[in-house]
Amino acid sequence: MTIISKQGKKFRVPDATIHRLPLYLDKLILLQQAGVKEVSSRQLATSLDIKASQLRHDFHYFGGFSKPGRPYLVDLLVPALEEIIGIDVPLPMVIIGAGHLGQAIANYKNFERQGFPVLGIFDVDPRLVGLEIRGIPIRPQSEMESFVRENQVRLAVLTVPVQAVQEVANKLMACGVVGFWNFSPTDIKVPGTVIVRNERLAVGLMCLSFKTKRLGNLELFP
Amino acid sequence: MTIISKQGKKFRVPDATIHRLPLYLDKLILLQQAGVKEVSSRQLATSLDIKASQLRHDFHYFGGFSKPGRPYLVDLLVPALEEIIGIDVPLPMVIIGAGHLGQAIANYKNFERQGFPVLGIFDVDPRLVGLEIRGIPIRPQSEMESFVRENQVRLAVLTVPVQAVQEVANKLMACGVVGFWNFSPTDIKVPGTVIVRNERLAVGLMCLSFKTKRLGNLELFP
DNA sequence: TTCTCTCTGTCAAACGAATAACACATTCGG
DNA sequence: CCGAATGTGTTATTCGTTTGACAGAGAGAA
């Protein structure tokens, strides 16, 4: 449930729709690489296991991408979606906490390709400071604030221990960070002008537990 | 939307509810550790930023945990939720793919505490085979199937490259695996008797991008 | 041209989830 | 022992999302 305004007009885009946009883009890029030029809503939707009407409904929030009777043009849709999602302009980020998870994220090359270059990694542990991950040096936590300010970083990945999260987030917000990708299992308190995405891995695991343990008595539809 | 049967009765529990159960449990364990004995739906709900009515509604799916007029007893609720979620009995898992993400997950001690011990890690890369993570050796991929069979592993974490995912999943299903925690950015095809949880990290990042880039023209509610 | 076919944009209906409302069981103070 | 206060279990209402339906725009064939 997010409200955005575009060209003066204000409208609401459901969170559910926003979550699907990257999936659409992903499939479309694959099609583009395969040399496919046109794709209908039905083709694209079934390949993603959703209904075609939902896909058209989603696209409808952002105005038409085609004309009635004609399928979507892949080469036209890809940049349009990239602009909507916002990855047409790179959004540099910093990673706070160079533990295993922080390192794993820093190592994931695709993020850079998708417009999220990692400018810096920070940690309090002096044994980690100085190490490099894909050429990005791990810096001491004490340099975090000046670095973020100087490089005008807007997005931060939080992979620090639970107790430290809120304090780190506060400091970052003071330096201009407006988006957090939070991997600690705790909510952080932020003003309404800051976006937080909580990535609670343990929750996913428990949902899996809930479902697998009930597999025996699961009632299935055809 | 999951259908479960319990004591002969069949009923449906929304996915949204299932996702909240771990959050409830988490907060309750914190309360328990703090020595709190009783907690009302309102107290628990507001600490999780949800409505009390929703919490009661969620609990209602699993029968009453208290009596009208009396708050919930923490020491009673914790084991009840643990049983519902299914973490009262450990669910051992294997990790396929010992890249950075696989190693990060293997290193996360909390999973073990929460009832998800990592029995084995597998990788095709001979340079990784033989290394140990928290005492768990990385084994060659070739041993995966016999290991899974012998240890009756039911849950597998997939952190292998996209191209390999489906094949690995197929092999694992043939060996009795019924639940996947899939970190590759691709859907895997499974029969209805198998549960898949897709953890698409890039999607989270893009949602963040969508929202942060629209911060300027975001309309906020009080 | 005209007819048919395809497939979008758009609106309406159906469905599901979140919130509010309330009846009533329990405790506690007087 | 009674009345007020508390707070659950449960039902009703509201809200948002998904699905279905359809008009009509364009393309291509005859």
Short mmCIF file of C-alpha atoms (C1' of nucleotides) in Angstrom, two decimals:
data_model
loop_
_atom_site.label_atom_id
_atom_site.label_comp_id
_atom_site.label_asym_id
_atom_site.label_seq_id
_atom_site.Cartn_x
_atom_site.Cartn_y
_atom_site.Cartn_z
CA MET A 1 0.00 0.00 0.00
CA THR A 2 2.10 2.82 -1.21
CA ILE A 3 0.97 6.12 -2.50
CA ILE A 4 2.92 7.66 -5.32
CA SER A 5 2.31 10.73 -7.35
CA LYS A 6 3.24 10.96 -10.99
CA GLN A 7 2.85 13.99 -13.17
CA GLY A 8 0.72 15.65 -10.55
CA LYS A 9 -1.70 12.74 -10.31
CA LYS A 10 -1.80 10.77 -7.09
CA PHE A 11 -2.58 7.10 -6.93
CA ARG A 12 -2.05 4.07 -4.77
CA VAL A 13 -0.11 0.99 -5.83
CA PRO A 14 -0.65 -2.13 -3.71
CA ASP A 15 2.40 -3.66 -2.10
CA ALA A 16 1.46 -6.93 -3.71
CA THR A 17 1.86 -5.33 -7.12
CA ILE A 18 5.20 -3.77 -6.25
CA HIS A 19 6.47 -7.19 -5.23
CA ARG A 20 5.57 -8.60 -8.59
CA LEU A 21 7.26 -5.93 -10.70
CA PRO A 22 10.76 -7.37 -10.20
CA LEU A 23 9.47 -10.80 -11.19
CA TYR A 24 8.05 -9.41 -14.40
CA LEU A 25 11.26 -7.59 -15.18
CA ASP A 26 13.33 -10.67 -14.47
CA LYS A 27 11.36 -12.85 -16.87
CA LEU A 28 11.31 -10.12 -19.50
CA ILE A 29 15.08 -9.75 -19.40
CA LEU A 30 15.40 -13.49 -19.93
CA LEU A 31 13.07 -13.23 -22.91
CA GLN A 32 15.02 -10.27 -24.24
CA GLN A 33 18.26 -12.20 -24.01
CA ALA A 34 16.60 -15.06 -25.85
CA GLY A 35 15.77 -12.65 -28.65
CA VAL A 36 12.02 -12.66 -28.08
CA LYS A 37 10.45 -9.44 -29.32
CA GLU A 38 6.81 -9.73 -28.33
CA VAL A 39 5.02 -11.31 -25.42
CA SER A 40 1.35 -11.41 -24.50
CA SER A 41 0.05 -10.99 -20.99
CA ARG A 42 -1.02 -14.61 -21.00
CA GLN A 43 2.37 -15.94 -22.00
CA LEU A 44 4.19 -13.86 -19.44
CA ALA A 45 1.68 -14.56 -16.70
CA THR A 46 1.56 -18.32 -17.10
CA SER A 47 5.33 -18.51 -17.06
CA LEU A 48 5.15 -16.84 -13.66
CA ASP A 49 2.23 -18.91 -12.41
CA ILE A 50 -0.16 -16.02 -12.11
CA LYS A 51 -3.30 -14.97 -13.92
CA ALA A 52 -3.03 -12.82 -17.04
CA SER A 53 -5.71 -10.50 -15.71
CA GLN A 54 -3.58 -9.81 -12.68
CA LEU A 55 -0.59 -8.92 -14.77
CA ARG A 56 -2.64 -6.51 -16.87
CA HIS A 57 -4.15 -5.11 -13.72
CA ASP A 58 -0.67 -4.54 -12.30
CA PHE A 59 0.55 -2.84 -15.45
CA HIS A 60 -2.58 -0.75 -15.51
CA TYR A 61 -1.37 1.21 -12.48
CA PHE A 62 1.42 2.63 -14.58
CA GLY A 63 -0.47 3.32 -17.75
CA GLY A 64 -0.64 1.19 -20.85
CA PHE A 65 2.44 -0.44 -22.27
CA SER A 66 0.76 -1.54 -25.45
CA LYS A 67 -2.34 -1.02 -27.49
CA PRO A 68 -5.43 -3.21 -27.46
CA GLY A 69 -4.95 -6.18 -29.73
CA ARG A 70 -1.17 -6.05 -29.71
CA PRO A 71 1.10 -7.96 -27.35
CA TYR A 72 3.76 -6.19 -25.31
CA LEU A 73 7.05 -5.31 -26.96
CA VAL A 74 9.82 -6.74 -24.81
CA ASP A 75 12.38 -4.13 -25.75
CA LEU A 76 9.94 -1.42 -24.78
CA LEU A 77 8.71 -3.01 -21.59
CA VAL A 78 12.10 -3.75 -20.04
CA PRO A 79 13.34 -0.16 -19.80
CA ALA A 80 9.85 0.99 -18.77
CA LEU A 81 9.79 -1.43 -15.85
CA GLU A 82 13.36 -0.57 -14.95
CA GLU A 83 12.37 3.02 -14.67
CA ILE A 84 9.27 2.25 -12.64
CA ILE A 85 11.16 0.05 -10.21
CA GLY A 86 13.85 2.66 -10.10
CA ILE A 87 16.87 0.65 -11.13
CA ASP A 88 17.54 2.75 -14.21
CA VAL A 89 19.66 4.99 -12.02
CA PRO A 90 22.12 3.17 -9.73
CA LEU A 91 21.37 3.33 -6.01
CA PRO A 92 24.66 2.86 -4.17
CA MET A 93 24.56 1.17 -0.79
CA VAL A 94 26.73 0.39 2.19
CA ILE A 95 26.78 -2.80 4.21
CA ILE A 96 27.05 -2.47 7.96
CA GLY A 97 28.31 -5.63 9.59
CA ALA A 98 30.86 -7.76 7.77
CA GLY A 99 29.86 -11.08 9.30
CA HIS A 100 29.08 -14.04 7.13
CA LEU A 101 25.81 -12.64 5.89
CA GLY A 102 27.27 -9.21 5.19
CA GLN A 103 30.08 -10.82 3.26
CA ALA A 104 27.69 -13.02 1.34
CA ILE A 105 25.67 -10.00 0.25
CA ALA A 106 28.81 -8.08 -0.66
CA ASN A 107 29.86 -11.02 -2.78
CA TYR A 108 26.64 -11.24 -4.71
CA LYS A 109 27.63 -9.72 -8.03
CA ASN A 110 24.09 -9.52 -9.36
CA PHE A 111 23.18 -6.70 -7.02
CA GLU A 112 25.74 -4.51 -8.70
CA ARG A 113 24.46 -5.47 -12.12
CA GLN A 114 20.94 -4.65 -11.04
CA GLY A 115 21.89 -1.16 -10.02
CA PHE A 116 22.92 -1.55 -6.39
CA PRO A 117 26.70 -1.10 -6.17
CA VAL A 118 28.23 -1.67 -2.75
CA LEU A 119 30.32 1.38 -1.92
CA GLY A 120 31.56 0.26 1.45
CA ILE A 121 31.45 -2.38 4.16
CA PHE A 122 31.85 -1.52 7.80
CA ASP A 123 32.51 -3.53 10.94
CA VAL A 124 33.58 -2.97 14.51
CA ASP A 125 35.77 -6.05 14.59
CA PRO A 126 39.40 -4.94 13.98
CA ARG A 127 40.25 -8.43 12.70
CA LEU A 128 37.89 -7.92 9.76
CA VAL A 129 38.89 -4.37 9.01
CA GLY A 130 41.30 -4.22 6.10
CA LEU A 131 40.07 -7.36 4.42
CA GLU A 132 38.66 -6.95 0.94
CA ILE A 133 35.56 -8.42 -0.66
CA ARG A 134 35.49 -8.15 -4.42
CA GLY A 135 37.81 -5.23 -4.13
CA ILE A 136 35.69 -3.45 -1.54
CA PRO A 137 37.66 -2.94 1.66
CA ILE A 138 36.06 -3.55 5.05
CA ARG A 139 36.35 -0.28 6.92
CA PRO A 140 36.21 0.47 10.63
CA GLN A 141 32.76 1.34 11.94
CA SER A 142 34.13 4.65 13.15
CA GLU A 143 34.48 5.83 9.55
CA MET A 144 30.90 4.92 8.66
CA GLU A 145 29.28 8.28 9.26
CA SER A 146 31.79 10.42 7.43
CA PHE A 147 31.85 7.95 4.54
CA VAL A 148 28.09 7.87 4.20
CA ARG A 149 27.91 11.64 4.33
CA GLU A 150 30.68 12.22 1.82
CA ASN A 151 29.35 9.69 -0.66
CA GLN A 152 25.74 10.67 -0.11
CA VAL A 153 24.71 7.08 0.44
CA ARG A 154 20.96 6.62 0.66
CA LEU A 155 20.62 2.88 1.20
CA ALA A 156 22.12 0.70 3.92
CA VAL A 157 22.16 -3.04 4.50
CA LEU A 158 22.03 -3.92 8.18
CA THR A 159 23.70 -7.20 9.10
CA VAL A 160 24.81 -6.25 12.59
CA PRO A 161 23.84 -8.01 15.85
CA VAL A 162 20.37 -7.28 17.21
CA GLN A 163 21.54 -5.06 20.06
CA ALA A 164 23.41 -2.72 17.72
CA VAL A 165 20.79 -2.30 15.00
CA GLN A 166 18.79 0.64 16.29
CA GLU A 167 21.84 2.68 17.20
CA VAL A 168 23.47 2.07 13.84
CA ALA A 169 20.24 2.94 12.05
CA ASN A 170 19.93 6.17 14.00
CA LYS A 171 23.43 7.23 13.04
CA LEU A 172 22.84 6.39 9.40
CA MET A 173 19.58 8.31 9.25
CA ALA A 174 21.38 11.34 10.65
CA CYS A 175 23.78 11.02 7.72
CA GLY A 176 21.05 10.96 5.11
CA VAL A 177 20.20 7.28 4.70
CA VAL A 178 16.52 6.87 3.78
CA GLY A 179 16.27 3.15 3.09
CA PHE A 180 17.25 0.11 5.16
CA TRP A 181 17.52 -3.50 4.22
CA ASN A 182 17.36 -4.99 7.66
CA PHE A 183 18.53 -8.56 8.21
CA SER A 184 18.46 -8.49 11.98
CA PRO A 185 15.43 -10.20 13.52
CA THR A 186 14.30 -6.95 15.14
CA ASP A 187 12.16 -4.09 13.99
CA ILE A 188 13.83 -0.72 13.90
CA LYS A 189 12.04 2.49 14.70
CA VAL A 190 12.16 5.04 11.91
CA PRO A 191 10.17 8.12 10.93
CA GLY A 192 7.64 7.84 8.13
CA THR A 193 10.09 9.36 5.68
CA VAL A 194 12.36 6.32 5.88
CA ILE A 195 11.70 2.97 4.23
CA VAL A 196 12.61 -0.28 5.96
CA ARG A 197 12.56 -3.71 4.41
CA ASN A 198 12.85 -6.42 7.02
CA GLU A 199 14.34 -9.62 5.74
CA ARG A 200 13.58 -12.05 8.51
CA LEU A 201 15.18 -15.27 7.38
CA ALA A 202 14.16 -17.28 10.43
CA VAL A 203 10.50 -16.56 9.71
CA GLY A 204 10.81 -18.16 6.30
CA LEU A 205 12.34 -21.23 7.84
CA MET A 206 9.55 -21.53 10.38
CA CYS A 207 6.83 -21.18 7.77
CA LEU A 208 8.52 -24.03 6.01
CA SER A 209 8.53 -26.03 9.22
CA PHE A 210 4.85 -25.35 9.78
CA LYS A 211 3.97 -26.54 6.33
CA THR A 212 6.27 -29.53 5.95
CA LYS A 213 5.21 -30.93 9.31
CA ARG A 214 1.62 -30.79 8.19
CA LEU A 215 2.28 -32.39 4.85
CA GLY A 216 0.88 -35.70 6.04
CA ASN A 217 -2.55 -34.26 6.68
CA LEU A 218 -2.45 -31.70 3.96
CA GLU A 219 -5.54 -31.45 1.83
CA LEU A 220 -4.65 -30.78 -1.78
CA PHE A 221 -6.54 -29.26 -4.62
CA PRO A 222 -6.26 -30.55 -8.19
CA MET B 1 -3.79 -20.29 2.30
CA THR B 2 -3.00 -23.64 3.71
CA ILE B 3 -5.40 -26.33 4.64
CA ILE B 4 -4.61 -28.41 7.66
CA SER B 5 -6.56 -31.05 9.46
CA LYS B 6 -6.35 -31.51 13.17
CA GLN B 7 -8.16 -34.13 15.16
CA GLY B 8 -10.29 -34.99 12.18
CA LYS B 9 -11.44 -31.42 11.67
CA LYS B 10 -10.33 -29.59 8.58
CA PHE B 11 -9.70 -25.89 8.49
CA ARG B 12 -7.82 -23.27 6.56
CA VAL B 13 -5.14 -21.03 7.99
CA PRO B 14 -4.18 -17.96 5.94
CA ASP B 15 -0.55 -17.65 4.94
CA ALA B 16 -0.53 -14.21 6.49
CA THR B 17 -1.33 -15.77 9.85
CA ILE B 18 1.35 -18.42 9.48
CA HIS B 19 3.89 -15.69 8.82
CA ARG B 20 2.99 -13.97 12.05
CA LEU B 21 3.26 -17.01 14.30
CA PRO B 22 7.08 -16.91 14.44
CA LEU B 23 6.92 -13.23 15.34
CA TYR B 24 4.58 -13.96 18.22
CA LEU B 25 6.78 -16.77 19.44
CA ASP B 26 9.85 -14.61 19.20
CA LYS B 27 8.41 -11.83 21.33
CA LEU B 28 6.97 -14.32 23.81
CA ILE B 29 10.34 -15.98 24.33
CA LEU B 30 11.83 -12.57 25.04
CA LEU B 31 9.09 -11.94 27.59
CA GLN B 32 9.64 -15.37 29.12
CA GLN B 33 13.34 -14.68 29.48
CA ALA B 34 12.49 -11.39 31.15
CA GLY B 35 10.41 -13.28 33.69
CA VAL B 36 7.04 -12.00 32.49
CA LYS B 37 4.28 -14.44 33.33
CA GLU B 38 1.17 -12.93 31.75
CA VAL B 39 0.57 -10.88 28.65
CA SER B 40 -2.62 -9.54 27.12
CA SER B 41 -3.35 -9.56 23.43
CA ARG B 42 -3.09 -5.80 23.40
CA GLN B 43 0.33 -5.71 25.04
CA LEU B 44 1.73 -8.35 22.72
CA ALA B 45 0.13 -6.86 19.62
CA THR B 46 1.24 -3.28 20.17
CA SER B 47 4.81 -4.46 20.76
CA LEU B 48 4.64 -6.03 17.30
CA ASP B 49 2.89 -3.08 15.69
CA ILE B 50 -0.25 -4.96 14.85
CA LYS B 51 -3.83 -4.79 16.09
CA ALA B 52 -4.86 -6.82 19.12
CA SER B 53 -7.91 -8.09 17.28
CA GLN B 54 -5.69 -9.54 14.62
CA LEU B 55 -3.59 -11.39 17.14
CA ARG B 56 -6.67 -12.90 18.77
CA HIS B 57 -8.04 -13.72 15.36
CA ASP B 58 -4.81 -15.51 14.51
CA PHE B 59 -4.80 -17.48 17.74
CA HIS B 60 -8.42 -18.34 17.21
CA TYR B 61 -7.47 -20.65 14.35
CA PHE B 62 -5.74 -22.92 16.81
CA GLY B 63 -8.28 -22.82 19.61
CA GLY B 64 -8.21 -20.70 22.72
CA PHE B 65 -5.03 -20.23 24.67
CA SER B 66 -6.74 -18.55 27.56
CA LYS B 67 -10.17 -17.94 29.06
CA PRO B 68 -12.26 -14.84 28.57
CA GLY B 69 -11.18 -12.13 30.97
CA ARG B 70 -7.73 -13.58 31.60
CA PRO B 71 -4.55 -12.62 29.73
CA TYR B 72 -2.35 -15.25 28.13
CA LEU B 73 0.10 -17.19 30.28
CA VAL B 74 3.50 -16.85 28.67
CA ASP B 75 4.81 -20.19 29.92
CA LEU B 76 1.79 -21.88 28.45
CA LEU B 77 1.74 -20.03 25.15
CA VAL B 78 5.39 -20.54 24.24
CA PRO B 79 5.31 -24.34 24.05
CA ALA B 80 1.88 -24.23 22.43
CA LEU B 81 3.16 -22.02 19.63
CA GLU B 82 6.30 -24.07 19.29
CA GLU B 83 4.19 -27.11 18.72
CA ILE B 84 1.93 -25.34 16.23
CA ILE B 85 4.87 -23.99 14.24
CA GLY B 86 6.46 -27.38 14.49
CA ILE B 87 9.77 -26.52 16.07
CA ASP B 88 9.14 -28.64 19.15
CA VAL B 89 10.71 -31.52 17.26
CA PRO B 90 13.96 -30.70 15.44
CA LEU B 91 13.85 -30.70 11.65
CA PRO B 92 17.35 -31.44 10.38
CA MET B 93 18.38 -29.92 7.09
CA VAL B 94 21.16 -30.01 4.52
CA ILE B 95 22.62 -27.09 2.62
CA ILE B 96 23.36 -27.62 -1.05
CA GLY B 97 25.88 -25.11 -2.34
CA ALA B 98 28.67 -23.94 -0.07
CA GLY B 99 29.13 -20.54 -1.64
CA HIS B 100 29.06 -17.42 0.45
CA LEU B 101 25.36 -17.59 1.11
CA GLY B 102 25.42 -21.28 1.93
CA GLN B 103 28.27 -20.68 4.35
CA ALA B 104 26.49 -17.73 5.91
CA ILE B 105 23.42 -19.86 6.58
CA ALA B 106 25.52 -22.70 7.92
CA ASN B 107 27.15 -20.25 10.27
CA TYR B 108 23.95 -18.88 11.66
CA LYS B 109 23.81 -20.57 15.06
CA ASN B 110 20.25 -19.51 15.81
CA PHE B 111 18.81 -21.90 13.26
CA GLU B 112 20.16 -24.80 15.26
CA ARG B 113 18.75 -23.35 18.47
CA GLN B 114 15.39 -22.93 16.80
CA GLY B 115 15.22 -26.58 15.85
CA PHE B 116 16.90 -26.64 12.45
CA PRO B 117 20.28 -28.37 12.82
CA VAL B 118 22.45 -28.45 9.70
CA LEU B 119 23.46 -32.06 9.13
CA GLY B 120 25.55 -31.52 6.04
CA ILE B 121 26.80 -29.08 3.44
CA PHE B 122 27.45 -30.15 -0.13
CA ASP B 123 29.26 -28.58 -3.05
CA VAL B 124 30.64 -29.57 -6.42
CA ASP B 125 33.75 -27.42 -6.05
CA PRO B 126 36.61 -29.66 -4.89
CA ARG B 127 38.37 -26.66 -3.40
CA LEU B 128 35.56 -26.24 -0.90
CA VAL B 129 35.15 -29.93 -0.09
CA GLY B 130 36.83 -30.81 3.15
CA LEU B 131 36.48 -27.37 4.72
CA GLU B 132 34.49 -27.19 7.92
CA ILE B 133 31.88 -24.70 9.03
CA ARG B 134 31.10 -24.82 12.71
CA GLY B 135 32.28 -28.40 12.74
CA ILE B 136 30.14 -29.38 9.78
CA PRO B 137 32.31 -30.61 6.91
CA ILE B 138 31.60 -29.60 3.33
CA ARG B 139 31.06 -32.83 1.43
CA PRO B 140 31.24 -33.58 -2.28
CA GLN B 141 27.98 -33.26 -4.17
CA SER B 142 28.30 -36.89 -5.21
CA GLU B 143 27.64 -37.99 -1.64
CA MET B 144 24.52 -35.91 -1.32
CA GLU B 145 21.96 -38.50 -2.26
CA SER B 146 23.24 -41.33 -0.11
CA PHE B 147 23.68 -38.94 2.81
CA VAL B 148 20.16 -37.57 2.55
CA ARG B 149 18.72 -41.04 2.28
CA GLU B 150 20.68 -42.48 5.18
CA ASN B 151 19.92 -39.56 7.49
CA GLN B 152 16.34 -39.26 6.33
CA VAL B 153 16.71 -35.55 5.73
CA ARG B 154 13.42 -33.84 4.91
CA LEU B 155 14.49 -30.23 4.45
CA ALA B 156 17.07 -28.78 2.05
CA VAL B 157 18.47 -25.29 1.60
CA LEU B 158 19.26 -24.53 -2.03
CA THR B 159 22.08 -22.04 -2.56
CA VAL B 160 23.35 -23.41 -5.86
CA PRO B 161 23.57 -21.52 -9.17
CA VAL B 162 20.33 -21.06 -11.10
CA GLN B 163 21.12 -23.62 -13.79
CA ALA B 164 21.67 -26.39 -11.25
CA VAL B 165 18.66 -25.83 -9.01
CA GLN B 166 16.02 -27.95 -10.68
CA GLU B 167 18.29 -30.93 -11.14
CA VAL B 168 19.47 -30.81 -7.55
CA ALA B 169 15.89 -30.48 -6.33
CA ASN B 170 14.81 -33.47 -8.39
CA LYS B 171 17.52 -35.63 -6.91
CA LEU B 172 16.67 -34.53 -3.39
CA MET B 173 12.97 -35.22 -3.84
CA ALA B 174 13.82 -38.70 -5.01
CA CYS B 175 15.67 -39.13 -1.73
CA GLY B 176 12.74 -38.09 0.43
CA VAL B 177 13.15 -34.32 0.78
CA VAL B 178 9.74 -32.66 1.10
CA GLY B 179 10.68 -29.05 1.86
CA PHE B 180 12.95 -26.60 0.06
CA TRP B 181 14.30 -23.27 1.15
CA ASN B 182 15.22 -21.91 -2.25
CA PHE B 183 17.61 -18.97 -2.48
CA SER B 184 18.11 -19.11 -6.21
CA PRO B 185 16.16 -16.54 -8.18
CA THR B 186 14.25 -19.23 -10.06
CA ASP B 187 11.10 -21.17 -9.35
CA ILE B 188 11.50 -24.90 -9.09
CA LYS B 189 8.86 -27.32 -10.27
CA VAL B 190 7.64 -29.66 -7.57
CA PRO B 191 4.60 -31.85 -7.01
CA GLY B 192 1.88 -30.63 -4.64
CA THR B 193 3.25 -32.81 -1.88
CA VAL B 194 6.41 -30.76 -1.63
CA ILE B 195 6.69 -27.34 -0.02
CA VAL B 196 8.93 -24.64 -1.47
CA ARG B 197 9.81 -21.38 0.17
CA ASN B 198 11.41 -19.00 -2.29
CA GLU B 199 13.68 -16.46 -0.69
CA ARG B 200 14.22 -13.99 -3.48
CA LEU B 201 16.62 -11.47 -2.01
CA ALA B 202 16.84 -9.32 -5.13
CA VAL B 203 13.09 -8.74 -5.01
CA GLY B 204 13.38 -7.24 -1.56
CA LEU B 205 16.09 -4.93 -2.75
CA MET B 206 14.04 -3.77 -5.71
CA CYS B 207 10.98 -3.07 -3.59
CA LEU B 208 13.25 -0.92 -1.48
CA SER B 209 14.46 0.84 -4.60
CA PHE B 210 10.91 1.46 -5.79
CA LYS B 211 9.95 2.98 -2.49
CA THR B 212 13.04 5.00 -1.67
CA LYS B 213 13.11 6.58 -5.10
CA ARG B 214 9.55 7.71 -4.61
CA LEU B 215 10.17 9.12 -1.16
CA GLY B 216 10.20 12.65 -2.46
CA ASN B 217 6.67 12.49 -3.77
CA LEU B 218 5.41 10.08 -1.18
CA GLU B 219 2.16 11.01 0.45
CA LEU B 220 2.24 10.17 4.13
CA PHE B 221 -0.49 9.43 6.60
CA PRO B 222 -0.27 10.65 10.19
"C1'" DT C 1 -13.34 -3.31 -47.74
"C1'" DT C 2 -15.10 -6.40 -44.46
"C1'" DC C 3 -14.73 -10.23 -41.47
"C1'" DT C 4 -12.26 -12.66 -38.04
"C1'" DC C 5 -8.93 -13.20 -34.64
"C1'" DT C 6 -6.03 -11.61 -31.11
"C1'" DC C 7 -5.10 -9.34 -27.02
"C1'" DT C 8 -5.09 -5.04 -24.37
"C1'" DG C 9 -7.24 -1.68 -21.12
"C1'" DT C 10 -10.81 -1.30 -17.96
"C1'" DC C 11 -14.50 -2.19 -15.03
"C1'" DA C 12 -17.27 -5.36 -12.06
"C1'" DA C 13 -17.69 -9.31 -9.11
"C1'" DA C 14 -15.75 -12.55 -5.92
"C1'" DC C 15 -12.82 -13.52 -2.53
"C1'" DG C 16 -9.82 -13.13 1.42
"C1'" DA C 17 -7.70 -10.63 5.16
"C1'" DA C 18 -7.67 -6.89 8.61
"C1'" DT C 19 -10.26 -4.35 11.75
"C1'" DA C 20 -14.02 -3.32 14.73
"C1'" DA C 21 -17.66 -4.74 17.76
"C1'" DC C 22 -19.53 -7.24 21.35
"C1'" DA C 23 -21.09 -11.01 24.50
"C1'" DC C 24 -19.62 -13.09 28.40
"C1'" DA C 25 -16.22 -15.39 31.73
"C1'" DT C 26 -13.22 -14.17 35.35
"C1'" DT C 27 -11.11 -11.47 38.96
"C1'" DC C 28 -11.03 -8.00 42.52
"C1'" DG C 29 -12.57 -4.29 45.56
"C1'" DG C 30 -15.85 -2.80 48.60
"C1'" DC D 1 -22.10 -11.05 47.50
"C1'" DC D 2 -22.50 -7.65 44.07
"C1'" DG D 3 -20.76 -4.41 40.56
"C1'" DA D 4 -16.99 -2.64 37.98
"C1'" DA D 5 -13.06 -3.65 35.28
"C1'" DT D 6 -10.51 -6.53 32.40
"C1'" DG D 7 -9.67 -9.02 28.37
"C1'" DT D 8 -10.73 -13.23 25.76
"C1'" DG D 9 -13.33 -15.82 22.05
"C1'" DT D 10 -16.21 -14.98 18.28
"C1'" DT D 11 -18.96 -12.74 14.92
"C1'" DA D 12 -19.73 -8.77 11.83
"C1'" DT D 13 -17.95 -5.15 8.99
"C1'" DT D 14 -14.73 -2.95 6.24
"C1'" DC D 15 -11.15 -2.91 3.27
"C1'" DG D 16 -7.98 -4.46 -0.32
"C1'" DT D 17 -6.57 -7.81 -3.69
"C1'" DT D 18 -7.50 -11.20 -7.08
"C1'" DT D 19 -10.20 -13.00 -10.63
"C1'" DG D 20 -13.55 -12.71 -14.29
"C1'" DA D 21 -15.86 -10.32 -18.07
"C1'" DC D 22 -16.04 -7.59 -21.96
"C1'" DA D 23 -15.69 -3.61 -25.24
"C1'" DG D 24 -13.07 -2.34 -28.79
"C1'" DA D 25 -8.40 -1.42 -31.19
"C1'" DG D 26 -5.38 -3.16 -34.41
"C1'" DA D 27 -3.63 -6.89 -37.81
"C1'" DG D 28 -4.21 -10.01 -41.39
"C1'" DA D 29 -6.85 -12.80 -44.76
"C1'" DA D 30 -10.11 -13.04 -48.32
#
